[in-house]
């Protein structure tokens, strides 16, 4: 059986590490966001602070190797994000602030598209460390997460990725996700060297 289990509260730190080490198209986010603790608090913290449902992790003898995280309700997610924000900047090294600010300002100027939240209120993120790739772990992670959403009666789920993530796109398609919108974005151009195609995918659950 795949090494997958429900996430526990004490997995938050390890999940934050996975998020940071995969936060740039599968590679480390250090290239554009030299503040790993802040990154983890912003992108993983809300799911462990009340927003999450159907959280699962993969693991090996060395620890957590990947996860699927998500929230079934955008309002629930926003409330949890507000809970983690006050302490998010506390341990950020001052030397990292210019690069972090540059990225956050670019993200604000190049917002990601989203599917209608009334039909697709849930969203998810799936990431695997390099040593966990090639084992088809995305499939059981998605099965477990989507099963939870269906049990909760969630009508639909959406996710955001880019056309750079070809392996992930194939995994989502295997589970019935369809591309709802494609949009070129300059968000990543300073670090990627060219615009990226932002892809929004959706899945009807009911």
PDB file of C-alpha atoms in Angstrom:
ATOM      1  CA  UNK A   1       0.000   0.000   0.000  1.00  0.00           C
ATOM      2  CA  UNK A   2       1.236   3.558  -0.674  1.00  0.00           C
ATOM      3  CA  UNK A   3       2.778   5.249   2.394  1.00  0.00           C
ATOM      4  CA  UNK A   4      -0.073   7.714   2.900  1.00  0.00           C
ATOM      5  CA  UNK A   5      -1.853   8.770   6.061  1.00  0.00           C
ATOM      6  CA  UNK A   6      -4.072  11.624   7.278  1.00  0.00           C
ATOM      7  CA  UNK A   7      -2.100  14.697   8.228  1.00  0.00           C
ATOM      8  CA  UNK A   8      -1.650  15.448  11.923  1.00  0.00           C
ATOM      9  CA  UNK A   9      -1.233  18.870  13.556  1.00  0.00           C
ATOM     10  CA  UNK A  10       2.444  18.126  14.142  1.00  0.00           C
ATOM     11  CA  UNK A  11       2.946  17.673  10.374  1.00  0.00           C
ATOM     12  CA  UNK A  12       2.617  21.414   9.785  1.00  0.00           C
ATOM     13  CA  UNK A  13       6.360  22.098   9.958  1.00  0.00           C
ATOM     14  CA  UNK A  14       7.253  19.208   7.650  1.00  0.00           C
ATOM     15  CA  UNK A  15       4.528  20.198   5.190  1.00  0.00           C
ATOM     16  CA  UNK A  16       5.889  23.735   5.205  1.00  0.00           C
ATOM     17  CA  UNK A  17       9.312  22.338   4.312  1.00  0.00           C
ATOM     18  CA  UNK A  18       7.819  20.379   1.401  1.00  0.00           C
ATOM     19  CA  UNK A  19       5.991  23.485   0.188  1.00  0.00           C
ATOM     20  CA  UNK A  20       9.174  25.552   0.242  1.00  0.00           C
ATOM     21  CA  UNK A  21      11.340  22.925  -1.424  1.00  0.00           C
ATOM     22  CA  UNK A  22       8.814  22.519  -4.261  1.00  0.00           C
ATOM     23  CA  UNK A  23       7.555  26.110  -4.510  1.00  0.00           C
ATOM     24  CA  UNK A  24       9.270  27.023  -7.785  1.00  0.00           C
ATOM     25  CA  UNK A  25       7.891  24.652 -10.411  1.00  0.00           C
ATOM     26  CA  UNK A  26       8.938  21.663  -8.324  1.00  0.00           C
ATOM     27  CA  UNK A  27      12.224  23.195  -7.161  1.00  0.00           C
ATOM     28  CA  UNK A  28      13.027  25.329  -4.128  1.00  0.00           C
ATOM     29  CA  UNK A  29      11.262  28.658  -3.636  1.00  0.00           C
ATOM     30  CA  UNK A  30      14.537  30.088  -2.322  1.00  0.00           C
ATOM     31  CA  UNK A  31      15.155  31.589  -5.757  1.00  0.00           C
ATOM     32  CA  UNK A  32      12.448  34.199  -5.298  1.00  0.00           C
ATOM     33  CA  UNK A  33      11.367  33.946  -1.638  1.00  0.00           C
ATOM     34  CA  UNK A  34      14.376  33.688   0.729  1.00  0.00           C
ATOM     35  CA  UNK A  35      12.249  33.295   3.865  1.00  0.00           C
ATOM     36  CA  UNK A  36      11.240  29.643   4.356  1.00  0.00           C
ATOM     37  CA  UNK A  37       9.392  30.126   7.643  1.00  0.00           C
ATOM     38  CA  UNK A  38       7.273  32.955   6.254  1.00  0.00           C
ATOM     39  CA  UNK A  39       6.569  30.959   3.099  1.00  0.00           C
ATOM     40  CA  UNK A  40       5.384  27.998   5.167  1.00  0.00           C
ATOM     41  CA  UNK A  41       3.169  30.153   7.362  1.00  0.00           C
ATOM     42  CA  UNK A  42       1.511  31.849   4.391  1.00  0.00           C
ATOM     43  CA  UNK A  43       1.036  28.865   2.080  1.00  0.00           C
ATOM     44  CA  UNK A  44       0.625  25.978   4.525  1.00  0.00           C
ATOM     45  CA  UNK A  45      -0.329  27.561   7.838  1.00  0.00           C
ATOM     46  CA  UNK A  46      -4.031  28.222   7.119  1.00  0.00           C
ATOM     47  CA  UNK A  47      -4.753  24.544   6.405  1.00  0.00           C
ATOM     48  CA  UNK A  48      -3.453  23.581   9.841  1.00  0.00           C
ATOM     49  CA  UNK A  49      -5.199  26.554  11.482  1.00  0.00           C
ATOM     50  CA  UNK A  50      -8.776  25.525  10.794  1.00  0.00           C
ATOM     51  CA  UNK A  51      -9.182  25.835   7.021  1.00  0.00           C
ATOM     52  CA  UNK A  52      -8.214  22.327   6.015  1.00  0.00           C
ATOM     53  CA  UNK A  53     -10.236  19.244   5.203  1.00  0.00           C
ATOM     54  CA  UNK A  54      -8.998  16.044   3.643  1.00  0.00           C
ATOM     55  CA  UNK A  55      -5.344  16.692   4.460  1.00  0.00           C
ATOM     56  CA  UNK A  56      -3.076  13.742   3.704  1.00  0.00           C
ATOM     57  CA  UNK A  57       0.684  13.257   3.637  1.00  0.00           C
ATOM     58  CA  UNK A  58       3.108  10.778   2.118  1.00  0.00           C
ATOM     59  CA  UNK A  59       6.094   9.656   4.136  1.00  0.00           C
ATOM     60  CA  UNK A  60       9.164   7.467   4.179  1.00  0.00           C
ATOM     61  CA  UNK A  61      11.787   6.581   6.781  1.00  0.00           C
ATOM     62  CA  UNK A  62      13.132  10.142   6.664  1.00  0.00           C
ATOM     63  CA  UNK A  63       9.793  11.847   7.216  1.00  0.00           C
ATOM     64  CA  UNK A  64       7.038  13.570   5.279  1.00  0.00           C
ATOM     65  CA  UNK A  65       7.705  13.569   1.534  1.00  0.00           C
ATOM     66  CA  UNK A  66       4.562  15.190   0.170  1.00  0.00           C
ATOM     67  CA  UNK A  67       1.000  16.227   0.793  1.00  0.00           C
ATOM     68  CA  UNK A  68      -2.378  17.167  -0.506  1.00  0.00           C
ATOM     69  CA  UNK A  69      -3.803  20.190   1.314  1.00  0.00           C
ATOM     70  CA  UNK A  70      -7.029  21.992   0.672  1.00  0.00           C
ATOM     71  CA  UNK A  71     -10.013  23.822   2.020  1.00  0.00           C
ATOM     72  CA  UNK A  72     -13.669  23.142   1.191  1.00  0.00           C
ATOM     73  CA  UNK A  73     -14.817  26.717   1.814  1.00  0.00           C
ATOM     74  CA  UNK A  74     -13.167  29.999   0.726  1.00  0.00           C
ATOM     75  CA  UNK A  75     -14.526  31.903   3.717  1.00  0.00           C
ATOM     76  CA  UNK A  76     -13.158  29.291   6.078  1.00  0.00           C
ATOM     77  CA  UNK A  77      -9.788  29.584   4.352  1.00  0.00           C
ATOM     78  CA  UNK A  78      -9.736  33.387   4.575  1.00  0.00           C
ATOM     79  CA  UNK A  79     -10.561  33.300   8.288  1.00  0.00           C
ATOM     80  CA  UNK A  80      -7.698  30.878   8.902  1.00  0.00           C
ATOM     81  CA  UNK A  81      -5.321  33.007   6.827  1.00  0.00           C
ATOM     82  CA  UNK A  82      -6.178  36.021   8.975  1.00  0.00           C
ATOM     83  CA  UNK A  83      -5.354  33.954  12.057  1.00  0.00           C
ATOM     84  CA  UNK A  84      -1.840  33.124  10.848  1.00  0.00           C
ATOM     85  CA  UNK A  85      -0.971  36.525   9.368  1.00  0.00           C
ATOM     86  CA  UNK A  86      -0.224  38.405  12.636  1.00  0.00           C
ATOM     87  CA  UNK A  87       2.696  36.131  13.485  1.00  0.00           C
ATOM     88  CA  UNK A  88       3.783  35.351   9.967  1.00  0.00           C
ATOM     89  CA  UNK A  89       6.417  38.070   9.700  1.00  0.00           C
ATOM     90  CA  UNK A  90       7.822  37.669  13.187  1.00  0.00           C
ATOM     91  CA  UNK A  91      10.865  35.543  12.336  1.00  0.00           C
ATOM     92  CA  UNK A  92      11.534  36.827   8.831  1.00  0.00           C
ATOM     93  CA  UNK A  93      15.185  37.937   8.482  1.00  0.00           C
ATOM     94  CA  UNK A  94      15.394  41.636   7.540  1.00  0.00           C
ATOM     95  CA  UNK A  95      17.790  40.803   4.699  1.00  0.00           C
ATOM     96  CA  UNK A  96      15.035  38.713   3.073  1.00  0.00           C
ATOM     97  CA  UNK A  97      12.430  41.463   3.083  1.00  0.00           C
ATOM     98  CA  UNK A  98      13.366  43.174  -0.232  1.00  0.00           C
ATOM     99  CA  UNK A  99      13.101  39.928  -2.227  1.00  0.00           C
ATOM    100  CA  UNK A 100       9.943  38.829  -0.409  1.00  0.00           C
ATOM    101  CA  UNK A 101       8.322  42.218  -0.943  1.00  0.00           C
ATOM    102  CA  UNK A 102       9.253  42.149  -4.619  1.00  0.00           C
ATOM    103  CA  UNK A 103       7.527  38.819  -5.107  1.00  0.00           C
ATOM    104  CA  UNK A 104       4.422  39.747  -3.114  1.00  0.00           C
ATOM    105  CA  UNK A 105       4.003  42.989  -5.067  1.00  0.00           C
ATOM    106  CA  UNK A 106       4.340  41.117  -8.360  1.00  0.00           C
ATOM    107  CA  UNK A 107       1.795  38.536  -7.172  1.00  0.00           C
ATOM    108  CA  UNK A 108      -0.626  41.357  -6.349  1.00  0.00           C
ATOM    109  CA  UNK A 109      -0.155  42.836  -9.831  1.00  0.00           C
ATOM    110  CA  UNK A 110      -0.555  39.452 -11.535  1.00  0.00           C
ATOM    111  CA  UNK A 111      -3.357  37.691  -9.639  1.00  0.00           C
ATOM    112  CA  UNK A 112      -4.209  34.142 -10.554  1.00  0.00           C
ATOM    113  CA  UNK A 113      -7.573  33.455 -12.202  1.00  0.00           C
ATOM    114  CA  UNK A 114     -10.153  31.420 -10.306  1.00  0.00           C
ATOM    115  CA  UNK A 115     -13.209  29.404 -11.146  1.00  0.00           C
ATOM    116  CA  UNK A 116     -16.601  30.546  -9.716  1.00  0.00           C
ATOM    117  CA  UNK A 117     -16.510  29.833  -5.961  1.00  0.00           C
ATOM    118  CA  UNK A 118     -20.211  29.072  -5.737  1.00  0.00           C
ATOM    119  CA  UNK A 119     -19.776  26.022  -7.971  1.00  0.00           C
ATOM    120  CA  UNK A 120     -16.179  25.209  -7.012  1.00  0.00           C
ATOM    121  CA  UNK A 121     -15.765  26.342  -3.388  1.00  0.00           C
ATOM    122  CA  UNK A 122     -12.963  23.890  -2.570  1.00  0.00           C
ATOM    123  CA  UNK A 123      -9.370  24.234  -3.653  1.00  0.00           C
ATOM    124  CA  UNK A 124      -6.340  22.005  -3.259  1.00  0.00           C
ATOM    125  CA  UNK A 125      -2.555  21.886  -3.501  1.00  0.00           C
ATOM    126  CA  UNK A 126      -0.464  18.776  -4.079  1.00  0.00           C
ATOM    127  CA  UNK A 127       3.327  18.680  -3.799  1.00  0.00           C
ATOM    128  CA  UNK A 128       5.960  15.954  -3.589  1.00  0.00           C
ATOM    129  CA  UNK A 129       9.652  16.181  -2.779  1.00  0.00           C
ATOM    130  CA  UNK A 130      11.960  14.961  -5.573  1.00  0.00           C
ATOM    131  CA  UNK A 131      12.672  11.690  -3.771  1.00  0.00           C
ATOM    132  CA  UNK A 132       8.953  10.865  -3.720  1.00  0.00           C
ATOM    133  CA  UNK A 133       8.324  11.475  -7.406  1.00  0.00           C
ATOM    134  CA  UNK A 134       7.892   8.755  -9.978  1.00  0.00           C
ATOM    135  CA  UNK A 135       5.998   6.524  -7.541  1.00  0.00           C
ATOM    136  CA  UNK A 136       2.457   7.499  -8.614  1.00  0.00           C
ATOM    137  CA  UNK A 137       1.783   8.915  -5.154  1.00  0.00           C
ATOM    138  CA  UNK A 138      -0.302  11.760  -6.567  1.00  0.00           C
ATOM    139  CA  UNK A 139      -3.090   9.348  -7.467  1.00  0.00           C
ATOM    140  CA  UNK A 140      -3.792   7.944  -3.983  1.00  0.00           C
ATOM    141  CA  UNK A 141      -3.345  11.400  -2.467  1.00  0.00           C
ATOM    142  CA  UNK A 142      -5.984  12.790  -4.800  1.00  0.00           C
ATOM    143  CA  UNK A 143      -8.262   9.798  -4.235  1.00  0.00           C
ATOM    144  CA  UNK A 144      -8.134  10.338  -0.476  1.00  0.00           C
ATOM    145  CA  UNK A 145      -8.669  14.085  -0.665  1.00  0.00           C
ATOM    146  CA  UNK A 146     -11.486  13.984  -3.210  1.00  0.00           C
ATOM    147  CA  UNK A 147     -13.183  11.220  -1.256  1.00  0.00           C
ATOM    148  CA  UNK A 148     -13.253  13.485   1.794  1.00  0.00           C
ATOM    149  CA  UNK A 149     -14.742  16.358  -0.202  1.00  0.00           C
ATOM    150  CA  UNK A 150     -17.460  14.094  -1.584  1.00  0.00           C
ATOM    151  CA  UNK A 151     -18.276  12.880   1.923  1.00  0.00           C
ATOM    152  CA  UNK A 152     -18.651  16.508   2.989  1.00  0.00           C
ATOM    153  CA  UNK A 153     -21.027  17.189   0.098  1.00  0.00           C
ATOM    154  CA  UNK A 154     -18.756  19.771  -1.573  1.00  0.00           C
ATOM    155  CA  UNK A 155     -20.112  20.459  -5.096  1.00  0.00           C
ATOM    156  CA  UNK A 156     -16.794  21.110  -6.821  1.00  0.00           C
ATOM    157  CA  UNK A 157     -13.084  21.748  -6.432  1.00  0.00           C
ATOM    158  CA  UNK A 158     -10.604  23.892  -8.315  1.00  0.00           C
ATOM    159  CA  UNK A 159      -6.827  24.134  -8.463  1.00  0.00           C
ATOM    160  CA  UNK A 160      -4.256  26.432  -9.994  1.00  0.00           C
ATOM    161  CA  UNK A 161      -1.066  25.297 -11.683  1.00  0.00           C
ATOM    162  CA  UNK A 162       0.940  26.138 -14.810  1.00  0.00           C
ATOM    163  CA  UNK A 163       1.601  24.380 -18.075  1.00  0.00           C
ATOM    164  CA  UNK A 164       5.183  23.913 -16.819  1.00  0.00           C
ATOM    165  CA  UNK A 165       3.888  21.213 -14.440  1.00  0.00           C
ATOM    166  CA  UNK A 166       3.177  18.572 -17.082  1.00  0.00           C
ATOM    167  CA  UNK A 167       3.309  15.575 -14.740  1.00  0.00           C
ATOM    168  CA  UNK A 168       0.857  17.213 -12.334  1.00  0.00           C
ATOM    169  CA  UNK A 169      -1.484  18.147 -15.174  1.00  0.00           C
ATOM    170  CA  UNK A 170      -1.568  14.514 -16.296  1.00  0.00           C
ATOM    171  CA  UNK A 171      -2.380  13.339 -12.762  1.00  0.00           C
ATOM    172  CA  UNK A 172      -5.229  15.825 -12.432  1.00  0.00           C
ATOM    173  CA  UNK A 173      -6.657  14.802 -15.793  1.00  0.00           C
ATOM    174  CA  UNK A 174      -6.616  11.148 -14.712  1.00  0.00           C
ATOM    175  CA  UNK A 175      -8.946  12.155 -11.898  1.00  0.00           C
ATOM    176  CA  UNK A 176     -11.368  13.976 -14.156  1.00  0.00           C
ATOM    177  CA  UNK A 177     -10.170  17.563 -13.773  1.00  0.00           C
ATOM    178  CA  UNK A 178     -10.738  19.728 -16.823  1.00  0.00           C
ATOM    179  CA  UNK A 179      -9.023  22.958 -17.840  1.00  0.00           C
ATOM    180  CA  UNK A 180     -11.369  25.865 -17.244  1.00  0.00           C
ATOM    181  CA  UNK A 181      -9.058  28.754 -18.065  1.00  0.00           C
ATOM    182  CA  UNK A 182      -5.570  29.386 -19.426  1.00  0.00           C
ATOM    183  CA  UNK A 183      -3.826  32.736 -19.086  1.00  0.00           C
ATOM    184  CA  UNK A 184      -0.277  33.873 -19.756  1.00  0.00           C
ATOM    185  CA  UNK A 185       1.261  35.602 -16.746  1.00  0.00           C
ATOM    186  CA  UNK A 186       4.452  37.609 -16.305  1.00  0.00           C
ATOM    187  CA  UNK A 187       4.536  36.844 -12.586  1.00  0.00           C
ATOM    188  CA  UNK A 188       7.400  34.374 -12.925  1.00  0.00           C
ATOM    189  CA  UNK A 189       9.333  36.035 -15.759  1.00  0.00           C
ATOM    190  CA  UNK A 190      12.148  37.486 -13.592  1.00  0.00           C
ATOM    191  CA  UNK A 191      12.995  34.022 -12.272  1.00  0.00           C
ATOM    192  CA  UNK A 192      11.794  31.697 -15.022  1.00  0.00           C
ATOM    193  CA  UNK A 193      13.072  33.773 -17.931  1.00  0.00           C
ATOM    194  CA  UNK A 194       9.774  33.775 -19.832  1.00  0.00           C
ATOM    195  CA  UNK A 195       6.038  34.120 -19.160  1.00  0.00           C
ATOM    196  CA  UNK A 196       4.208  31.089 -17.810  1.00  0.00           C
ATOM    197  CA  UNK A 197       0.779  29.829 -18.750  1.00  0.00           C
ATOM    198  CA  UNK A 198      -1.450  29.814 -15.712  1.00  0.00           C
ATOM    199  CA  UNK A 199      -3.942  26.945 -15.771  1.00  0.00           C
ATOM    200  CA  UNK A 200      -7.125  26.682 -13.684  1.00  0.00           C
ATOM    201  CA  UNK A 201      -8.664  23.201 -13.509  1.00  0.00           C
ATOM    202  CA  UNK A 202     -12.012  22.174 -12.047  1.00  0.00           C
ATOM    203  CA  UNK A 203     -13.791  19.003 -11.061  1.00  0.00           C
ATOM    204  CA  UNK A 204     -17.510  18.589 -10.385  1.00  0.00           C
ATOM    205  CA  UNK A 205     -18.069  16.385  -7.333  1.00  0.00           C
ATOM    206  CA  UNK A 206     -21.874  16.273  -7.247  1.00  0.00           C
TER     207      UNK A 206
END
